[in-house]
Short mmCIF file of C-alpha atoms and ligand atoms in Angstrom, two decimals:
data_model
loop_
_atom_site.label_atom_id
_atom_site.label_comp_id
_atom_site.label_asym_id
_atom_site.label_seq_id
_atom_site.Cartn_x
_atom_site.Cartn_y
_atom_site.Cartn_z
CA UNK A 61 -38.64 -38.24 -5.02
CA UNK A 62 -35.94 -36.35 -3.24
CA UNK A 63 -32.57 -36.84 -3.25
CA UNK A 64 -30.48 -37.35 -0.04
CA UNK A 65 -28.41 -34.04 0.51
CA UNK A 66 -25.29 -34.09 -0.04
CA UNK A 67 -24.94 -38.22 -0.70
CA UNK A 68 -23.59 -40.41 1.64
CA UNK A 69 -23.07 -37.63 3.86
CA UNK A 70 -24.21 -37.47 7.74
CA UNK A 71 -26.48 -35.41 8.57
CA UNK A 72 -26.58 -33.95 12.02
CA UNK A 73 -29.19 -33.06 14.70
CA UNK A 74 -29.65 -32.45 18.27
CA UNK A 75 -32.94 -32.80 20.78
CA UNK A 76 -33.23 -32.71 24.60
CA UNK A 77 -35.97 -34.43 26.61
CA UNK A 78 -39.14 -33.34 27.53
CA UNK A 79 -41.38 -34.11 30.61
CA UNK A 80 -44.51 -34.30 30.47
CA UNK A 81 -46.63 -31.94 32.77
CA UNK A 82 -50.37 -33.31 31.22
CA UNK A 83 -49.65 -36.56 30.03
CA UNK A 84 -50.05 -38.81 27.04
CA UNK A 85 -51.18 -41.95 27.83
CA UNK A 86 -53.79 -44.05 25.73
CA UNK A 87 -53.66 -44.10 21.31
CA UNK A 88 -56.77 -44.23 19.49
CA UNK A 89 -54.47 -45.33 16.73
CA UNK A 90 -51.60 -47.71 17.59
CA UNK A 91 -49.29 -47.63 14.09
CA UNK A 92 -49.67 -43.92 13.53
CA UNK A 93 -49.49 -42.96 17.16
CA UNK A 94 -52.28 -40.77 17.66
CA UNK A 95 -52.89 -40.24 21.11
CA UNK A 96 -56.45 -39.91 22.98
CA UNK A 97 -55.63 -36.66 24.21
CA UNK A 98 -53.71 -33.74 23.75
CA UNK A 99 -50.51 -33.52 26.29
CA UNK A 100 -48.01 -30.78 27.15
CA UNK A 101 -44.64 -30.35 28.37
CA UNK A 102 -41.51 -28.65 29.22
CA UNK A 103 -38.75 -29.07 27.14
CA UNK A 104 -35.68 -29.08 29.21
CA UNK A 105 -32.15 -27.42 29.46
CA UNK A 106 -28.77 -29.39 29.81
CA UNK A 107 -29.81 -32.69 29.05
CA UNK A 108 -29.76 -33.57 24.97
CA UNK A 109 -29.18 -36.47 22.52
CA UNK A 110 -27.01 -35.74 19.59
CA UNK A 111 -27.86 -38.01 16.37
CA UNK A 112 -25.84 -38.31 12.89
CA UNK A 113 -27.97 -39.75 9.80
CA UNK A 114 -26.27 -40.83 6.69
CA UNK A 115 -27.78 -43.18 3.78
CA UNK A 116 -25.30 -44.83 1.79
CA UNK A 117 -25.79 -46.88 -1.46
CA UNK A 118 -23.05 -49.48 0.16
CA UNK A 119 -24.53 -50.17 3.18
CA UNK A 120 -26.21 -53.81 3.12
CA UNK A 121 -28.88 -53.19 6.27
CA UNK A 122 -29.39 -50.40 8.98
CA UNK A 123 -26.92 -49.44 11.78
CA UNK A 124 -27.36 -48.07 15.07
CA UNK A 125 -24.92 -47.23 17.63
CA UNK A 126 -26.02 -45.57 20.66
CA UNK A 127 -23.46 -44.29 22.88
CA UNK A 128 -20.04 -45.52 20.67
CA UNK A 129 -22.08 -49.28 20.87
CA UNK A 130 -24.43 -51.20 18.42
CA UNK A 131 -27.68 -51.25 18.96
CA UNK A 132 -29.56 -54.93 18.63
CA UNK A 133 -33.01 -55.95 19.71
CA UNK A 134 -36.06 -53.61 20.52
CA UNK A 135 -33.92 -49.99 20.00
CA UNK A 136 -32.75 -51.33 16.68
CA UNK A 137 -36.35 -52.45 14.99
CA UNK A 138 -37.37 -49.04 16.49
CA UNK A 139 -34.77 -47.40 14.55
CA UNK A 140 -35.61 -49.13 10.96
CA UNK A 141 -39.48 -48.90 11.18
CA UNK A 142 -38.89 -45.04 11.84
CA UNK A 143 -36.19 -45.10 9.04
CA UNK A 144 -38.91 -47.13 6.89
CA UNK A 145 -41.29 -43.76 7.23
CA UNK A 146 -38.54 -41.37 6.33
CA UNK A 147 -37.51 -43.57 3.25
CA UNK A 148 -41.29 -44.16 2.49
CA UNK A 149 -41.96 -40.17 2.26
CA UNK A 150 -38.66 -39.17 0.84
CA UNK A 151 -38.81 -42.20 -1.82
CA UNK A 152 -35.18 -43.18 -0.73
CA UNK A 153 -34.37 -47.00 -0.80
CA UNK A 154 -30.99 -46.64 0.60
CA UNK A 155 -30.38 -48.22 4.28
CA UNK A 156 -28.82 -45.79 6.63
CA UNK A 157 -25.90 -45.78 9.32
CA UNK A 158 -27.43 -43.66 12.65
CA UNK A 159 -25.16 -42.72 15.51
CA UNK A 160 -26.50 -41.38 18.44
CA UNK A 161 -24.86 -40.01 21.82
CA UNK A 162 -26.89 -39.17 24.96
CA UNK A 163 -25.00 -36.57 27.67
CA UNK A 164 -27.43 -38.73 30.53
CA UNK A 165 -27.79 -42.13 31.27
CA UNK A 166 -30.00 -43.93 28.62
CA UNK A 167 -32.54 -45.77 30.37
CA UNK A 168 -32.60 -44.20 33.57
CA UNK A 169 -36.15 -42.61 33.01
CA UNK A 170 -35.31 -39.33 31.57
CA UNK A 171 -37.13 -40.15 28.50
CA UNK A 172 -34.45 -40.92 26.26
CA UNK A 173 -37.03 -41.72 24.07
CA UNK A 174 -38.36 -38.02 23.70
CA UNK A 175 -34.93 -36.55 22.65
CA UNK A 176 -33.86 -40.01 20.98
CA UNK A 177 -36.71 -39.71 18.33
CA UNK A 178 -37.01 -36.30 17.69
CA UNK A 179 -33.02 -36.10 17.40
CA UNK A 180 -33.27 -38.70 14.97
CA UNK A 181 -36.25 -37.19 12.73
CA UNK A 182 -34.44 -34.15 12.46
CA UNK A 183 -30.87 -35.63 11.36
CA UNK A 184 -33.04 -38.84 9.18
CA UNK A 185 -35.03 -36.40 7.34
CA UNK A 186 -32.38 -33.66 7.05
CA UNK A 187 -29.68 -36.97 5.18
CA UNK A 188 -33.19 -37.98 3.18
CA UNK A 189 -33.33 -34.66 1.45
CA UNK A 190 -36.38 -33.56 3.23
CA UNK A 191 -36.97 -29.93 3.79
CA UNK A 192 -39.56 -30.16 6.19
CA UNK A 193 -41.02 -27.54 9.12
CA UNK A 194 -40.61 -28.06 12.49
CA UNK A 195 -44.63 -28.92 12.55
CA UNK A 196 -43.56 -31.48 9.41
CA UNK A 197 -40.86 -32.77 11.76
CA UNK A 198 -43.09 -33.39 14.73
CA UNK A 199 -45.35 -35.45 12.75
CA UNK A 200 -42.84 -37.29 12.03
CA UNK A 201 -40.76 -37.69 15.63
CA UNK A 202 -44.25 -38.74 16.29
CA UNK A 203 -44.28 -42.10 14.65
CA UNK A 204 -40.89 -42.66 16.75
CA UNK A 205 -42.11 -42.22 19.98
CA UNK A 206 -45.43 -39.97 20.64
CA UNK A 207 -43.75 -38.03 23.44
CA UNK A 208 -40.73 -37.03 21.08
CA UNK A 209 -43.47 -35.05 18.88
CA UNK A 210 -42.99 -32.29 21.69
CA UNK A 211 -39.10 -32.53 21.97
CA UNK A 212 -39.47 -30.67 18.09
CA UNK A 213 -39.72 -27.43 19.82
CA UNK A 214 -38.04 -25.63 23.27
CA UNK A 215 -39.80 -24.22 25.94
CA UNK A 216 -43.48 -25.45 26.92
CA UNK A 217 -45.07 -27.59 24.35
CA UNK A 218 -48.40 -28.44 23.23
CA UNK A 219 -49.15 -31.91 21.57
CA UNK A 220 -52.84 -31.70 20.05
CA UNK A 221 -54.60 -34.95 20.18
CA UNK A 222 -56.46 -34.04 16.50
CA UNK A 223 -59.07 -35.45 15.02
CA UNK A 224 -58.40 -36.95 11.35
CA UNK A 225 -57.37 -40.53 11.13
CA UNK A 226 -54.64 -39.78 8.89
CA UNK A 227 -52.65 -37.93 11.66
CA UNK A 228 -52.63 -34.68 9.55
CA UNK A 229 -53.81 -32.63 12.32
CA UNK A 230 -51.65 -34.49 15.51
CA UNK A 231 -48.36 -32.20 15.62
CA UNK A 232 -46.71 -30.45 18.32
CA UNK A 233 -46.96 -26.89 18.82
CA UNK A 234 -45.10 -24.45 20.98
CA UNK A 235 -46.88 -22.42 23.18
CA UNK A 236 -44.22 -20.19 25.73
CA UNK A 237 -40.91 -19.99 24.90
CA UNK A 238 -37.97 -20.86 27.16
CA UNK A 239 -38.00 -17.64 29.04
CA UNK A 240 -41.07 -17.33 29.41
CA UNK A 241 -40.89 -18.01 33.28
CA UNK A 242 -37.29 -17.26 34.08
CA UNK A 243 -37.64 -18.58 37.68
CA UNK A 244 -39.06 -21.70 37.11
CA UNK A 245 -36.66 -24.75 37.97
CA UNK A 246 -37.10 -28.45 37.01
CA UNK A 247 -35.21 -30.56 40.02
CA UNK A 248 -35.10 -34.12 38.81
CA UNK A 249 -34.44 -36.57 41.82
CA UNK A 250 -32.73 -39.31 40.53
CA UNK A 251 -33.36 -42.63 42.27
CA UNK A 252 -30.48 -44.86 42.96
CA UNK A 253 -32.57 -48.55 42.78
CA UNK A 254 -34.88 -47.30 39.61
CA UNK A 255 -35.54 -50.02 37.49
CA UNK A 256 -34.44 -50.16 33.88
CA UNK A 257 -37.66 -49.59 31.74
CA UNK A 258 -38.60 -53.25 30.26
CA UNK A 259 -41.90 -52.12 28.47
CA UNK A 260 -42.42 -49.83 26.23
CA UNK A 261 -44.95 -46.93 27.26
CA UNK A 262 -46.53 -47.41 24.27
CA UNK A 263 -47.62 -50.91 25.10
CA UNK A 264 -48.47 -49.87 28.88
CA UNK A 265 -50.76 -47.34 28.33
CA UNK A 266 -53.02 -49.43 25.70
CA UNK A 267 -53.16 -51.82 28.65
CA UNK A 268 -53.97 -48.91 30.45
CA UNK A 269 -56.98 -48.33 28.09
CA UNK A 270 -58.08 -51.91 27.87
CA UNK A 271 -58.23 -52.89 31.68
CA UNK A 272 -58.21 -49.41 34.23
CA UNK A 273 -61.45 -48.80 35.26
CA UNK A 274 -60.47 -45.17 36.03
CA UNK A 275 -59.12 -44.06 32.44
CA UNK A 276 -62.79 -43.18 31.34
CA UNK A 277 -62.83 -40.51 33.85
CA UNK A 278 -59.46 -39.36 33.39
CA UNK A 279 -61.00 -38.98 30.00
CA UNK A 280 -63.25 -36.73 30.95
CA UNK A 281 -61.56 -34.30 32.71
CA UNK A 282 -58.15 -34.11 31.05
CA UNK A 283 -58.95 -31.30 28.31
CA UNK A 284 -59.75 -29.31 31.09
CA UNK A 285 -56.55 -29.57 33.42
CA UNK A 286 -54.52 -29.14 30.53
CA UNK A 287 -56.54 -25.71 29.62
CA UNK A 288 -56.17 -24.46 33.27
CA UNK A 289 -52.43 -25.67 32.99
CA UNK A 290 -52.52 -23.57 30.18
CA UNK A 291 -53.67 -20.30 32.08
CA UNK A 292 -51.61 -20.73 34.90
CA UNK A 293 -48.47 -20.87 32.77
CA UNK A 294 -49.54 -18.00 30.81
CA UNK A 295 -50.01 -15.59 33.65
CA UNK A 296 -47.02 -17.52 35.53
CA UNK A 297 -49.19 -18.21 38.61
CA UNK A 298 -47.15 -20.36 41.00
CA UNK A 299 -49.83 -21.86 43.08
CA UNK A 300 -52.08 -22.92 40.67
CA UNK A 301 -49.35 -24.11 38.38
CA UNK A 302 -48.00 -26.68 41.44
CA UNK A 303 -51.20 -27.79 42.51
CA UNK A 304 -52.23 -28.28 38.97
CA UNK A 305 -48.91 -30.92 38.02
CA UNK A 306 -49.73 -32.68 41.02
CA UNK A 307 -53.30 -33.09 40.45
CA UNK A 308 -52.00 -34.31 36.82
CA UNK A 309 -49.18 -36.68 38.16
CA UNK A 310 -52.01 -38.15 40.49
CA UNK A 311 -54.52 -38.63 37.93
CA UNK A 312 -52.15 -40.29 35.68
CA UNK A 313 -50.82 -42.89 38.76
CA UNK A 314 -54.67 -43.78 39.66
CA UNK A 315 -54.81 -45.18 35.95
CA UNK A 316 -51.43 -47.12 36.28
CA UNK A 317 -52.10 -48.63 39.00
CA UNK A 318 -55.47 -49.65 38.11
CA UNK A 319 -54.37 -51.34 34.88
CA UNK A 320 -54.68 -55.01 34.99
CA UNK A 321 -51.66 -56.30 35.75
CA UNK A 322 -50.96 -52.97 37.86
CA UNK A 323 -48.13 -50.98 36.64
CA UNK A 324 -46.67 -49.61 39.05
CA UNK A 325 -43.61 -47.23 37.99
CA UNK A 326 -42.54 -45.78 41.63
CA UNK A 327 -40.25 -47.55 44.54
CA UNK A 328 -39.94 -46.62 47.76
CA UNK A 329 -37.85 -43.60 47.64
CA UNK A 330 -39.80 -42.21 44.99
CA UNK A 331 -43.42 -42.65 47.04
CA UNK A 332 -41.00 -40.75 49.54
CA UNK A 333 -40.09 -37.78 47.01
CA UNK A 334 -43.57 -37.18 46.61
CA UNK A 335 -44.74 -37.26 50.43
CA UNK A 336 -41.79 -34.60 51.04
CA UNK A 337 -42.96 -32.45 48.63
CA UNK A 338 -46.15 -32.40 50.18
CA UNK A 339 -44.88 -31.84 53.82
CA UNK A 340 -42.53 -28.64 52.32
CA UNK A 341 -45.71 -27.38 51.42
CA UNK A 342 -47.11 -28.02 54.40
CA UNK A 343 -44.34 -26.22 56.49
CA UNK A 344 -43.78 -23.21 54.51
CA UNK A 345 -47.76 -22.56 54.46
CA UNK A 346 -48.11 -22.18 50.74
CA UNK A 347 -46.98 -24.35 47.74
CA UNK A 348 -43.45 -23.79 47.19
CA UNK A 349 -42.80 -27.28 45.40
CA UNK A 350 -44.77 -29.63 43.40
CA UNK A 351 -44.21 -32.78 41.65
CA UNK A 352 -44.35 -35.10 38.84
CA UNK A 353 -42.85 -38.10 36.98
CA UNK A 354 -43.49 -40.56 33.98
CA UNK A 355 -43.25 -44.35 33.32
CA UNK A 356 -39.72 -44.62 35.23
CA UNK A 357 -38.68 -43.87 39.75
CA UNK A 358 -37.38 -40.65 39.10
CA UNK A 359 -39.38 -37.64 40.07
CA UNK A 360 -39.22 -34.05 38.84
CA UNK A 361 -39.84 -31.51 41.49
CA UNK A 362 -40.62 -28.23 40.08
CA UNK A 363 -40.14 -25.01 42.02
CA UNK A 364 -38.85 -21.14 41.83
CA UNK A 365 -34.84 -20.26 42.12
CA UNK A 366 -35.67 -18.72 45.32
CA UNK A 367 -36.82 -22.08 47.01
CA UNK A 368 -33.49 -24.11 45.00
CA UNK A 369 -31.33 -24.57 48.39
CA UNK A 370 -34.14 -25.53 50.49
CA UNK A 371 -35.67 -27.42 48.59
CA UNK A 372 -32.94 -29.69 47.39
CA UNK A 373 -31.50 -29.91 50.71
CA UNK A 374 -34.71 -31.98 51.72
CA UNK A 375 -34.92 -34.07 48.85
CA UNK A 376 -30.85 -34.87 49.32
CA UNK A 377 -31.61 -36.36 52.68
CA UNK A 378 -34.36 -38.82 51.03
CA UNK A 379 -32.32 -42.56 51.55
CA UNK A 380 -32.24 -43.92 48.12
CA UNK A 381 -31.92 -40.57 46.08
CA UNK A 382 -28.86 -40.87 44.74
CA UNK A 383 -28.90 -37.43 42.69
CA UNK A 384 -30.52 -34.15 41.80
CA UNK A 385 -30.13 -31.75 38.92
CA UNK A 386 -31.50 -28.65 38.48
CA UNK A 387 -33.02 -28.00 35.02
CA UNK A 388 -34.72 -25.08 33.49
CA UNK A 389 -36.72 -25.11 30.33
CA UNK A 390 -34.81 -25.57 27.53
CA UNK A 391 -34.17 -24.95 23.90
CA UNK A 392 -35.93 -26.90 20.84
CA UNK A 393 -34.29 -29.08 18.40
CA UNK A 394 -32.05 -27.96 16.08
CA UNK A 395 -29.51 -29.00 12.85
CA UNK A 396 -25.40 -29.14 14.37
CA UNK A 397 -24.08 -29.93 10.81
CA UNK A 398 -23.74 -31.66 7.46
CA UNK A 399 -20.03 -33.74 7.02
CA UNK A 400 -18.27 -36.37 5.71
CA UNK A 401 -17.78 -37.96 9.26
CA UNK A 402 -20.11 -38.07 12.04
CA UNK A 403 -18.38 -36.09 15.50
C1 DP6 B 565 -45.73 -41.24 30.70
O1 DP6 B 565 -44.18 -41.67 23.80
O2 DP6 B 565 -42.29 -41.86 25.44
O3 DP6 B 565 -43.97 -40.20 29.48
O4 DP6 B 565 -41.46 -44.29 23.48
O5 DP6 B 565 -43.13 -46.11 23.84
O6 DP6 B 565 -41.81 -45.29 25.76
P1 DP6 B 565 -42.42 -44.95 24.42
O7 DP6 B 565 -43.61 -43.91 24.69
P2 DP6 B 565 -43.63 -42.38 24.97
O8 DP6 B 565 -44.67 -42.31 26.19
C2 DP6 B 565 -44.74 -41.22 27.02
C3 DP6 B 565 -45.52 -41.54 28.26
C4 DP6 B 565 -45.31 -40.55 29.40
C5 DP6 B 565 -46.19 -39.34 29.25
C6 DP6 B 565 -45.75 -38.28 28.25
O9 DP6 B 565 -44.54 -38.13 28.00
O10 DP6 B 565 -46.65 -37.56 27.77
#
């Protein structure tokens, strides 16, 4: 049994998102969260959720604020199963206060869910007493959310699928580091009518599983995108490294839209994102651009420093884009304290 360090005390930790660039969609085990295949992603710079964790011997249930405001409904049971795990393997009974603070909107579709989660497994198991490794951490961010298993670490990110039903082997693992490909830029397009996410991912995709006749196939050839993914990144070629995201992004929106009721994440303006990506491509004779995006409107257009201006100046013309910000990969989670008050 450990004790929480130092008692009553918050403990504090801070994440950024992650997006996806081979995708996670479909469990073979729904409570653990282990995922069918193995996923990778960019972690991302600027964007970050900042979590303090304190258990207290006074405190009658869980709280959660988000954002200076308590958390009810769906984010709330979220937070107390995940605080059950932490108290189950640190053999704490206490409840706990959590206060969390995002620098981006919450659920505009930059995966709040990636940094939220991993922020919180660091700063939970940090107040619990727990002395864990990033690898122990990721495990555990995994239970949260399966995405913020990859959020553990900075730079690009490998989640491996594993084998074992007991989840021992199903951990996030980095694989470049942040500068790894200095030129690389992350625009996200932000999309003025996105919808606010009503279902969880983790219901979608087992819908996904259950009903798209096409998920069999993405099956099939997944393991190998995400090894040539792989390659390309490590010997930073640009062409094959677009075209591959694409193909990815693709793949992934055949099965969405196949499930049964079709989910269908994009508007409009996003559909339009995507086709002006293409066309830039088009003009310029050679991939300078390509795209992606999760369960949410927004896309993420990758592309080199070099291409920046032009790039963004088409995508700012695109009616219904009501924002872009240029990212680059970012940094991986880390510990901002231990005090008697939360910041
Ligand atoms: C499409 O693990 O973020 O972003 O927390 O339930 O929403 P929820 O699930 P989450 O699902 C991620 C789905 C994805 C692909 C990915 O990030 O790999």
């Amino acid at each position: 049994m450990s004790q929480p360090f130092p008692p009553a005390r918050f403990a504090g930790y801070e994440a950024a998102p992650n997006i996806a660039l081979v995708k996670y969609w479909g469990m073979r085990d729904d409570r653990l969260v282990l995922p069918r295949n193995s996923s990778l992603s960019m972690t991302v710079s600027r964007l970050r959720t900042r979590t303090w964790v304190r258990f207290d011997p006074s405190l009658r249930s869980d709280r959660f604020s988000l954002n200076g405001r308590p958390a009810g409904g769906g984010p709330l049971q979220g937070a107390v199963d995940f605080l059950d795990v932490v108290r189950e393997e640190a053999g704490v009974s206490m409840f706990a206060e959590i206060r969390s603070h995002n620098n981006f909107p919450t659920a505009s579709g930059l995966a709040s869910s990636a940094s939220g989660f991993a922020a919180l497994a660091g700063a939970a198991s940090l107040a619990a007493g727990l002395r864990w490794s990033p690898r122990e951490m990721s495990r555990l961010a995994r239970r949260g959310s399966g995405s913020a298993s990859r959020s553990i670490f900075g730079g690009f990110v490998e989640w491996q699928a594993g084998r074992r039903p007991d989840g021992r082997d199903c951990f996030a693992r980095p694989l470049f580091r942040a500068d790894h490909w200095p030129e690389l830029r992350d625009i996200v397009v932000l999309i003025a009518d996105a919808p606010e996410k009503r279902v969880r991912s983790a219901r979608a995709m087992q819908e996904t599983v259950r009903t798209s006749p096409a998920y069999s196939e993405r099956q099939r050839t997944v393991a190998g995108r995400l090894a040539a993914l792989r390659t390309a990144l490590r010997t930073r070629s640009a062409d094959r490294f677009l075209a591959l995201i694409m193909e990815e992004c693709d793949d992934f929106r055949r099965v969405c839209e196949t499930t049964v009721p079709s989910l269908d994440y994009l508007t409009p303006s996003s559909r339009a994102v995507l086709a002006a990506v293409l066309d830039l491509n088009r003009r310029a004779g050679h991939p300078v651009a390509g795209y992606t995006h999760d369960a949410g409107a927004h896309v993420h257009v990758f592309t080199f420093q070099k291409y920046v201006p032009r790039v963004r100046s088409r995508l700012r013309r695109i009616p219904g884009v009501s924002a872009t910000r240029v990212l680059s990969p970012g940094p991986a989670a880390r510990v901002i304290g231990v005090r008697s008050r939360s910041a």
